[in-house]
Amino acid sequence: MTQVQENPVQENPVPDRAGTTVLDIAPSAGYIGAEIGGVDLGGPLAPEVVDQIRNALHEYKVIFFRDQRIGHAEQIAFARLFGKITPAHPHEERPPAGFPEILPIDSRRYEENLGRKRTSYDHSWHTDVTALVNPPAASILRADILPPYGGDTTWTNLVAAYEGLPQELRDLADTLDIKHQFAPRAAAGSQRARKISEANLVAYHPAVRVHPVTGERALFVSPGFTRGAREIRGFSPEQSEQILRLLWQEATRIEYTVRFRWAPGSVAFWDNRATAHLAIGDAAHLGHDRVLYRVTLEGDIPIGVDGRESELVSGEPFLGS
């Protein structure tokens, strides 16, 4: 059995009496998040350490590492320990040379493409790329260039959000299928706009998905990808709008969230099947650059509580290697 201790973060992992490394894990908030200390993500990791990290991810939904001196290659190697890595993004046209798996989250690029500096393309709550029929299973984000303050990221626990609903609302949500699509966020005529148009990603997902590992039920509403469609199968646009607003509000209640302040060398690793996140847009007006790098793990097709699968409308499954 994998052993995990919840201790204040220490400099080095502590071996137990049998010689097995036990990581130091400090929960960050009441429902979500934990910081893991005493591990070098750039070095070889023992199988039991990988197991502990994976188990912590499933339990806390997002886990954080500090002071990691790693680059693109090490970030990719670490991610491969947990699954197949996809290309950077269905719409990414300029990954770093030699690293097609890396997606730059770069305020300088947003300024170039959108005409204004931004922390992220999307400043709304979202789960990564749910317009795909198989959204990423997990994402790993590494900080590089940061503003002196601001530019934090917040995550919410969608399992806790579902469990917090009244039973009658859970019963309704269990039956819903919601349309997810990619809303264009690019200058007209740009290469990115053309790429978004060509890919035209659209899928219907159950509003509640069953986690393939933990069996937990998560409220799978992803405002950033459902706000543009505003469509629930079997309901009018007006009815869909009202139901979605209610579910979005429940999914992002403050008590289900954790806010992470980035520092050089920080890494966040989140379960995309059980969380949504928000890049807080408070740093762009300061004029400072903010650059982080993301890799994603290939996801499965979501399954609802009655066993029904998500439905592909447009585009292709996004597969890794």
PDB file of N, CA, C and O in Angstrom, residues 96-151:
ATOM      1  N   PRO A  96       7.393  25.763 -28.669  1.00  0.00           N
ATOM      2  CA  PRO A  96       8.838  25.997 -28.659  1.00  0.00           C
ATOM      3  C   PRO A  96       9.556  25.001 -29.584  1.00  0.00           C
ATOM      4  O   PRO A  96       9.172  23.838 -29.672  1.00  0.00           O
ATOM      5  N   ALA A  97      10.572  25.465 -30.260  1.00  0.00           N
ATOM      6  CA  ALA A  97      11.291  24.632 -31.222  1.00  0.00           C
ATOM      7  C   ALA A  97      11.781  23.348 -30.558  1.00  0.00           C
ATOM      8  O   ALA A  97      12.438  23.381 -29.514  1.00  0.00           O
ATOM      9  N   GLY A  98      11.435  22.220 -31.167  1.00  0.00           N
ATOM     10  CA  GLY A  98      11.879  20.927 -30.665  1.00  0.00           C
ATOM     11  C   GLY A  98      11.002  20.339 -29.588  1.00  0.00           C
ATOM     12  O   GLY A  98      11.238  19.210 -29.139  1.00  0.00           O
ATOM     13  N   PHE A  99       9.963  21.081 -29.167  1.00  0.00           N
ATOM     14  CA  PHE A  99       9.095  20.607 -28.076  1.00  0.00           C
ATOM     15  C   PHE A  99       7.625  20.797 -28.471  1.00  0.00           C
ATOM     16  O   PHE A  99       6.940  21.680 -27.945  1.00  0.00           O
ATOM     17  N   PRO A 100       7.115  19.969 -29.380  1.00  0.00           N
ATOM     18  CA  PRO A 100       5.728  20.131 -29.831  1.00  0.00           C
ATOM     19  C   PRO A 100       4.697  19.859 -28.747  1.00  0.00           C
ATOM     20  O   PRO A 100       3.522  20.180 -28.924  1.00  0.00           O
ATOM     21  N   GLU A 101       5.116  19.316 -27.614  1.00  0.00           N
ATOM     22  CA  GLU A 101       4.195  19.031 -26.513  1.00  0.00           C
ATOM     23  C   GLU A 101       3.956  20.240 -25.600  1.00  0.00           C
ATOM     24  O   GLU A 101       3.047  20.221 -24.765  1.00  0.00           O
ATOM     25  N   ILE A 102       4.755  21.274 -25.738  1.00  0.00           N
ATOM     26  CA  ILE A 102       4.729  22.407 -24.808  1.00  0.00           C
ATOM     27  C   ILE A 102       3.824  23.520 -25.331  1.00  0.00           C
ATOM     28  O   ILE A 102       3.988  24.001 -26.456  1.00  0.00           O
ATOM     29  N   LEU A 103       2.882  23.959 -24.483  1.00  0.00           N
ATOM     30  CA  LEU A 103       2.037  25.106 -24.804  1.00  0.00           C
ATOM     31  C   LEU A 103       2.496  26.303 -23.985  1.00  0.00           C
ATOM     32  O   LEU A 103       2.404  26.289 -22.755  1.00  0.00           O
ATOM     33  N   PRO A 104       2.997  27.360 -24.623  1.00  0.00           N
ATOM     34  CA  PRO A 104       3.340  28.568 -23.865  1.00  0.00           C
ATOM     35  C   PRO A 104       2.078  29.333 -23.439  1.00  0.00           C
ATOM     36  O   PRO A 104       1.215  29.626 -24.254  1.00  0.00           O
ATOM     37  N   ILE A 105       1.979  29.623 -22.164  1.00  0.00           N
ATOM     38  CA  ILE A 105       0.954  30.529 -21.651  1.00  0.00           C
ATOM     39  C   ILE A 105       1.678  31.859 -21.466  1.00  0.00           C
ATOM     40  O   ILE A 105       2.258  32.140 -20.424  1.00  0.00           O
ATOM     41  N   ASP A 106       1.671  32.687 -22.495  1.00  0.00           N
ATOM     42  CA  ASP A 106       2.634  33.776 -22.624  1.00  0.00           C
ATOM     43  C   ASP A 106       1.912  35.093 -22.916  1.00  0.00           C
ATOM     44  O   ASP A 106       1.303  35.257 -23.981  1.00  0.00           O
ATOM     45  N   SER A 107       1.978  36.025 -21.989  1.00  0.00           N
ATOM     46  CA  SER A 107       1.303  37.313 -22.162  1.00  0.00           C
ATOM     47  C   SER A 107       1.813  38.055 -23.402  1.00  0.00           C
ATOM     48  O   SER A 107       1.074  38.816 -24.026  1.00  0.00           O
ATOM     49  N   ARG A 108       3.059  37.834 -23.784  1.00  0.00           N
ATOM     50  CA  ARG A 108       3.627  38.515 -24.948  1.00  0.00           C
ATOM     51  C   ARG A 108       2.952  38.032 -26.229  1.00  0.00           C
ATOM     52  O   ARG A 108       2.704  38.812 -27.144  1.00  0.00           O
ATOM     53  N   ARG A 109       2.637  36.748 -26.285  1.00  0.00           N
ATOM     54  CA  ARG A 109       1.961  36.197 -27.456  1.00  0.00           C
ATOM     55  C   ARG A 109       0.515  36.670 -27.520  1.00  0.00           C
ATOM     56  O   ARG A 109      -0.021  36.927 -28.596  1.00  0.00           O
ATOM     57  N   TYR A 110      -0.148  36.772 -26.363  1.00  0.00           N
ATOM     58  CA  TYR A 110      -1.522  37.247 -26.351  1.00  0.00           C
ATOM     59  C   TYR A 110      -1.590  38.691 -26.832  1.00  0.00           C
ATOM     60  O   TYR A 110      -2.513  39.083 -27.549  1.00  0.00           O
ATOM     61  N   GLU A 111      -0.600  39.469 -26.425  1.00  0.00           N
ATOM     62  CA  GLU A 111      -0.563  40.860 -26.866  1.00  0.00           C
ATOM     63  C   GLU A 111      -0.382  40.932 -28.385  1.00  0.00           C
ATOM     64  O   GLU A 111      -1.016  41.745 -29.071  1.00  0.00           O
ATOM     65  N   GLU A 112       0.454  40.050 -28.914  1.00  0.00           N
ATOM     66  CA  GLU A 112       0.693  40.013 -30.354  1.00  0.00           C
ATOM     67  C   GLU A 112      -0.558  39.554 -31.108  1.00  0.00           C
ATOM     68  O   GLU A 112      -0.923  40.130 -32.145  1.00  0.00           O
ATOM     69  N   ASN A 113      -1.233  38.518 -30.595  1.00  0.00           N
ATOM     70  CA  ASN A 113      -2.366  37.926 -31.306  1.00  0.00           C
ATOM     71  C   ASN A 113      -3.672  38.673 -31.095  1.00  0.00           C
ATOM     72  O   ASN A 113      -4.537  38.690 -31.982  1.00  0.00           O
ATOM     73  N   LEU A 114      -3.846  39.262 -29.902  1.00  0.00           N
ATOM     74  CA  LEU A 114      -5.123  39.875 -29.556  1.00  0.00           C
ATOM     75  C   LEU A 114      -5.063  41.394 -29.480  1.00  0.00           C
ATOM     76  O   LEU A 114      -6.092  42.042 -29.322  1.00  0.00           O
ATOM     77  N   GLY A 115      -3.856  41.935 -29.546  1.00  0.00           N
ATOM     78  CA  GLY A 115      -3.718  43.387 -29.510  1.00  0.00           C
ATOM     79  C   GLY A 115      -3.709  43.975 -28.122  1.00  0.00           C
ATOM     80  O   GLY A 115      -3.708  45.199 -27.964  1.00  0.00           O
ATOM     81  N   ARG A 116      -3.687  43.124 -27.098  1.00  0.00           N
ATOM     82  CA  ARG A 116      -3.626  43.620 -25.717  1.00  0.00           C
ATOM     83  C   ARG A 116      -2.996  42.531 -24.841  1.00  0.00           C
ATOM     84  O   ARG A 116      -3.106  41.350 -25.120  1.00  0.00           O
ATOM     85  N   LYS A 117      -2.357  42.975 -23.777  1.00  0.00           N
ATOM     86  CA  LYS A 117      -1.701  42.042 -22.875  1.00  0.00           C
ATOM     87  C   LYS A 117      -2.744  41.354 -22.003  1.00  0.00           C
ATOM     88  O   LYS A 117      -3.662  41.993 -21.481  1.00  0.00           O
ATOM     89  N   ARG A 118      -2.613  40.044 -21.859  1.00  0.00           N
ATOM     90  CA  ARG A 118      -3.526  39.243 -21.047  1.00  0.00           C
ATOM     91  C   ARG A 118      -2.730  38.211 -20.254  1.00  0.00           C
ATOM     92  O   ARG A 118      -1.629  37.828 -20.655  1.00  0.00           O
ATOM     93  N   THR A 119      -3.315  37.765 -19.152  1.00  0.00           N
ATOM     94  CA  THR A 119      -2.712  36.672 -18.391  1.00  0.00           C
ATOM     95  C   THR A 119      -2.920  35.352 -19.106  1.00  0.00           C
ATOM     96  O   THR A 119      -2.081  34.459 -19.047  1.00  0.00           O
ATOM     97  N   SER A 120      -4.063  35.212 -19.785  1.00  0.00           N
ATOM     98  CA  SER A 120      -4.434  33.967 -20.448  1.00  0.00           C
ATOM     99  C   SER A 120      -5.362  34.297 -21.600  1.00  0.00           C
ATOM    100  O   SER A 120      -5.989  35.362 -21.632  1.00  0.00           O
ATOM    101  N   TYR A 121      -5.488  33.370 -22.565  1.00  0.00           N
ATOM    102  CA  TYR A 121      -6.508  33.543 -23.595  1.00  0.00           C
ATOM    103  C   TYR A 121      -7.896  33.567 -22.964  1.00  0.00           C
ATOM    104  O   TYR A 121      -8.800  34.252 -23.427  1.00  0.00           O
ATOM    105  N   ASP A 122      -8.075  32.791 -21.880  1.00  0.00           N
ATOM    106  CA  ASP A 122      -9.393  32.637 -21.286  1.00  0.00           C
ATOM    107  C   ASP A 122      -9.348  33.026 -19.819  1.00  0.00           C
ATOM    108  O   ASP A 122      -8.716  32.352 -19.009  1.00  0.00           O
ATOM    109  N   HIS A 123     -10.014  34.128 -19.463  1.00  0.00           N
ATOM    110  CA  HIS A 123     -10.080  34.577 -18.081  1.00  0.00           C
ATOM    111  C   HIS A 123     -11.383  34.143 -17.406  1.00  0.00           C
ATOM    112  O   HIS A 123     -11.793  34.732 -16.412  1.00  0.00           O
ATOM    113  N   SER A 124     -12.012  33.109 -17.944  1.00  0.00           N
ATOM    114  CA  SER A 124     -13.201  32.559 -17.297  1.00  0.00           C
ATOM    115  C   SER A 124     -12.855  31.184 -16.724  1.00  0.00           C
ATOM    116  O   SER A 124     -11.835  30.570 -17.075  1.00  0.00           O
ATOM    117  N   TRP A 125     -13.713  30.710 -15.828  1.00  0.00           N
ATOM    118  CA  TRP A 125     -13.539  29.362 -15.301  1.00  0.00           C
ATOM    119  C   TRP A 125     -13.658  28.356 -16.449  1.00  0.00           C
ATOM    120  O   TRP A 125     -14.553  28.460 -17.291  1.00  0.00           O
ATOM    121  N   HIS A 126     -12.772  27.370 -16.462  1.00  0.00           N
ATOM    122  CA  HIS A 126     -12.856  26.340 -17.493  1.00  0.00           C
ATOM    123  C   HIS A 126     -12.069  25.105 -17.072  1.00  0.00           C
ATOM    124  O   HIS A 126     -11.163  25.169 -16.244  1.00  0.00           O
ATOM    125  N   THR A 127     -12.448  23.998 -17.666  1.00  0.00           N
ATOM    126  CA  THR A 127     -11.661  22.773 -17.643  1.00  0.00           C
ATOM    127  C   THR A 127     -11.011  22.673 -19.015  1.00  0.00           C
ATOM    128  O   THR A 127     -11.647  22.955 -20.031  1.00  0.00           O
ATOM    129  N   ASP A 128      -9.750  22.275 -19.070  1.00  0.00           N
ATOM    130  CA  ASP A 128      -8.996  22.404 -20.312  1.00  0.00           C
ATOM    131  C   ASP A 128      -9.629  21.641 -21.480  1.00  0.00           C
ATOM    132  O   ASP A 128      -9.889  20.441 -21.412  1.00  0.00           O
ATOM    133  N   VAL A 129      -9.866  22.370 -22.560  1.00  0.00           N
ATOM    134  CA  VAL A 129     -10.231  21.882 -23.889  1.00  0.00           C
ATOM    135  C   VAL A 129     -11.380  20.870 -23.849  1.00  0.00           C
ATOM    136  O   VAL A 129     -11.303  19.810 -24.477  1.00  0.00           O
ATOM    137  N   THR A 130     -12.464  21.203 -23.150  1.00  0.00           N
ATOM    138  CA  THR A 130     -13.596  20.279 -23.092  1.00  0.00           C
ATOM    139  C   THR A 130     -14.411  20.268 -24.380  1.00  0.00           C
ATOM    140  O   THR A 130     -15.360  19.481 -24.502  1.00  0.00           O
ATOM    141  N   ALA A 131     -14.056  21.096 -25.351  1.00  0.00           N
ATOM    142  CA  ALA A 131     -14.681  20.981 -26.664  1.00  0.00           C
ATOM    143  C   ALA A 131     -14.243  19.704 -27.378  1.00  0.00           C
ATOM    144  O   ALA A 131     -14.883  19.280 -28.346  1.00  0.00           O
ATOM    145  N   LEU A 132     -13.151  19.091 -26.916  1.00  0.00           N
ATOM    146  CA  LEU A 132     -12.739  17.790 -27.426  1.00  0.00           C
ATOM    147  C   LEU A 132     -13.666  16.709 -26.892  1.00  0.00           C
ATOM    148  O   LEU A 132     -14.191  16.819 -25.779  1.00  0.00           O
ATOM    149  N   VAL A 133     -13.828  15.625 -27.653  1.00  0.00           N
ATOM    150  CA  VAL A 133     -14.613  14.508 -27.149  1.00  0.00           C
ATOM    151  C   VAL A 133     -13.858  13.765 -26.053  1.00  0.00           C
ATOM    152  O   VAL A 133     -14.460  13.108 -25.211  1.00  0.00           O
ATOM    153  N   ASN A 134     -12.535  13.889 -26.045  1.00  0.00           N
ATOM    154  CA  ASN A 134     -11.703  13.304 -24.976  1.00  0.00           C
ATOM    155  C   ASN A 134     -10.808  14.389 -24.378  1.00  0.00           C
ATOM    156  O   ASN A 134      -9.623  14.473 -24.661  1.00  0.00           O
ATOM    157  N   PRO A 135     -11.357  15.258 -23.539  1.00  0.00           N
ATOM    158  CA  PRO A 135     -10.546  16.332 -22.955  1.00  0.00           C
ATOM    159  C   PRO A 135      -9.343  15.761 -22.202  1.00  0.00           C
ATOM    160  O   PRO A 135      -9.363  14.609 -21.752  1.00  0.00           O
ATOM    161  N   PRO A 136      -8.273  16.546 -22.065  1.00  0.00           N
ATOM    162  CA  PRO A 136      -7.080  16.042 -21.370  1.00  0.00           C
ATOM    163  C   PRO A 136      -7.411  15.482 -19.992  1.00  0.00           C
ATOM    164  O   PRO A 136      -8.265  16.008 -19.272  1.00  0.00           O
ATOM    165  N   ALA A 137      -6.715  14.414 -19.630  1.00  0.00           N
ATOM    166  CA  ALA A 137      -6.896  13.817 -18.304  1.00  0.00           C
ATOM    167  C   ALA A 137      -6.290  14.695 -17.223  1.00  0.00           C
ATOM    168  O   ALA A 137      -6.817  14.782 -16.109  1.00  0.00           O
ATOM    169  N   ALA A 138      -5.172  15.328 -17.531  1.00  0.00           N
ATOM    170  CA  ALA A 138      -4.477  16.151 -16.540  1.00  0.00           C
ATOM    171  C   ALA A 138      -3.591  17.144 -17.264  1.00  0.00           C
ATOM    172  O   ALA A 138      -3.256  16.967 -18.442  1.00  0.00           O
ATOM    173  N   SER A 139      -3.220  18.195 -16.539  1.00  0.00           N
ATOM    174  CA  SER A 139      -2.330  19.221 -17.078  1.00  0.00           C
ATOM    175  C   SER A 139      -1.237  19.522 -16.059  1.00  0.00           C
ATOM    176  O   SER A 139      -1.472  19.442 -14.847  1.00  0.00           O
ATOM    177  N   ILE A 140      -0.061  19.862 -16.567  1.00  0.00           N
ATOM    178  CA  ILE A 140       1.082  20.213 -15.724  1.00  0.00           C
ATOM    179  C   ILE A 140       1.615  21.549 -16.214  1.00  0.00           C
ATOM    180  O   ILE A 140       1.990  21.695 -17.385  1.00  0.00           O
ATOM    181  N   LEU A 141       1.620  22.539 -15.320  1.00  0.00           N
ATOM    182  CA  LEU A 141       1.969  23.916 -15.679  1.00  0.00           C
ATOM    183  C   LEU A 141       3.174  24.364 -14.866  1.00  0.00           C
ATOM    184  O   LEU A 141       3.191  24.231 -13.640  1.00  0.00           O
ATOM    185  N   ARG A 142       4.185  24.891 -15.559  1.00  0.00           N
ATOM    186  CA  ARG A 142       5.453  25.307 -14.929  1.00  0.00           C
ATOM    187  C   ARG A 142       5.662  26.798 -15.128  1.00  0.00           C
ATOM    188  O   ARG A 142       5.537  27.322 -16.235  1.00  0.00           O
ATOM    189  N   ALA A 143       6.004  27.496 -14.055  1.00  0.00           N
ATOM    190  CA  ALA A 143       6.230  28.936 -14.117  1.00  0.00           C
ATOM    191  C   ALA A 143       7.634  29.249 -14.620  1.00  0.00           C
ATOM    192  O   ALA A 143       8.600  28.571 -14.263  1.00  0.00           O
ATOM    193  N   ASP A 144       7.729  30.317 -15.425  1.00  0.00           N
ATOM    194  CA  ASP A 144       9.033  30.763 -15.919  1.00  0.00           C
ATOM    195  C   ASP A 144       9.237  32.248 -15.621  1.00  0.00           C
ATOM    196  O   ASP A 144      10.066  32.617 -14.797  1.00  0.00           O
ATOM    197  N   ILE A 145       8.462  33.121 -16.277  1.00  0.00           N
ATOM    198  CA  ILE A 145       8.557  34.566 -16.059  1.00  0.00           C
ATOM    199  C   ILE A 145       7.271  35.020 -15.369  1.00  0.00           C
ATOM    200  O   ILE A 145       6.172  34.709 -15.830  1.00  0.00           O
ATOM    201  N   LEU A 146       7.409  35.781 -14.275  1.00  0.00           N
ATOM    202  CA  LEU A 146       6.241  36.147 -13.481  1.00  0.00           C
ATOM    203  C   LEU A 146       6.245  37.628 -13.150  1.00  0.00           C
ATOM    204  O   LEU A 146       7.309  38.236 -13.008  1.00  0.00           O
ATOM    205  N   PRO A 147       5.055  38.222 -13.017  1.00  0.00           N
ATOM    206  CA  PRO A 147       4.988  39.596 -12.515  1.00  0.00           C
ATOM    207  C   PRO A 147       5.387  39.628 -11.045  1.00  0.00           C
ATOM    208  O   PRO A 147       5.363  38.583 -10.368  1.00  0.00           O
ATOM    209  N   PRO A 148       5.758  40.774 -10.517  1.00  0.00           N
ATOM    210  CA  PRO A 148       6.167  40.829  -9.104  1.00  0.00           C
ATOM    211  C   PRO A 148       5.025  40.502  -8.151  1.00  0.00           C
ATOM    212  O   PRO A 148       5.254  40.080  -7.021  1.00  0.00           O
ATOM    213  N   TYR A 149       3.802  40.678  -8.589  1.00  0.00           N
ATOM    214  CA  TYR A 149       2.626  40.290  -7.830  1.00  0.00           C
ATOM    215  C   TYR A 149       1.468  40.171  -8.811  1.00  0.00           C
ATOM    216  O   TYR A 149       1.506  40.687  -9.918  1.00  0.00           O
ATOM    217  N   GLY A 150       0.408  39.469  -8.389  1.00  0.00           N
ATOM    218  CA  GLY A 150      -0.707  39.219  -9.286  1.00  0.00           C
ATOM    219  C   GLY A 150      -0.441  38.021 -10.184  1.00  0.00           C
ATOM    220  O   GLY A 150       0.629  37.401 -10.145  1.00  0.00           O
ATOM    221  N   GLY A 151      -1.428  37.679 -11.007  1.00  0.00           N
ATOM    222  CA  GLY A 151      -1.285  36.567 -11.938  1.00  0.00           C
ATOM    223  C   GLY A 151      -1.445  35.199 -11.294  1.00  0.00           C
ATOM    224  O   GLY A 151      -0.956  34.192 -11.828  1.00  0.00           O
TER     225      GLY A 151
END
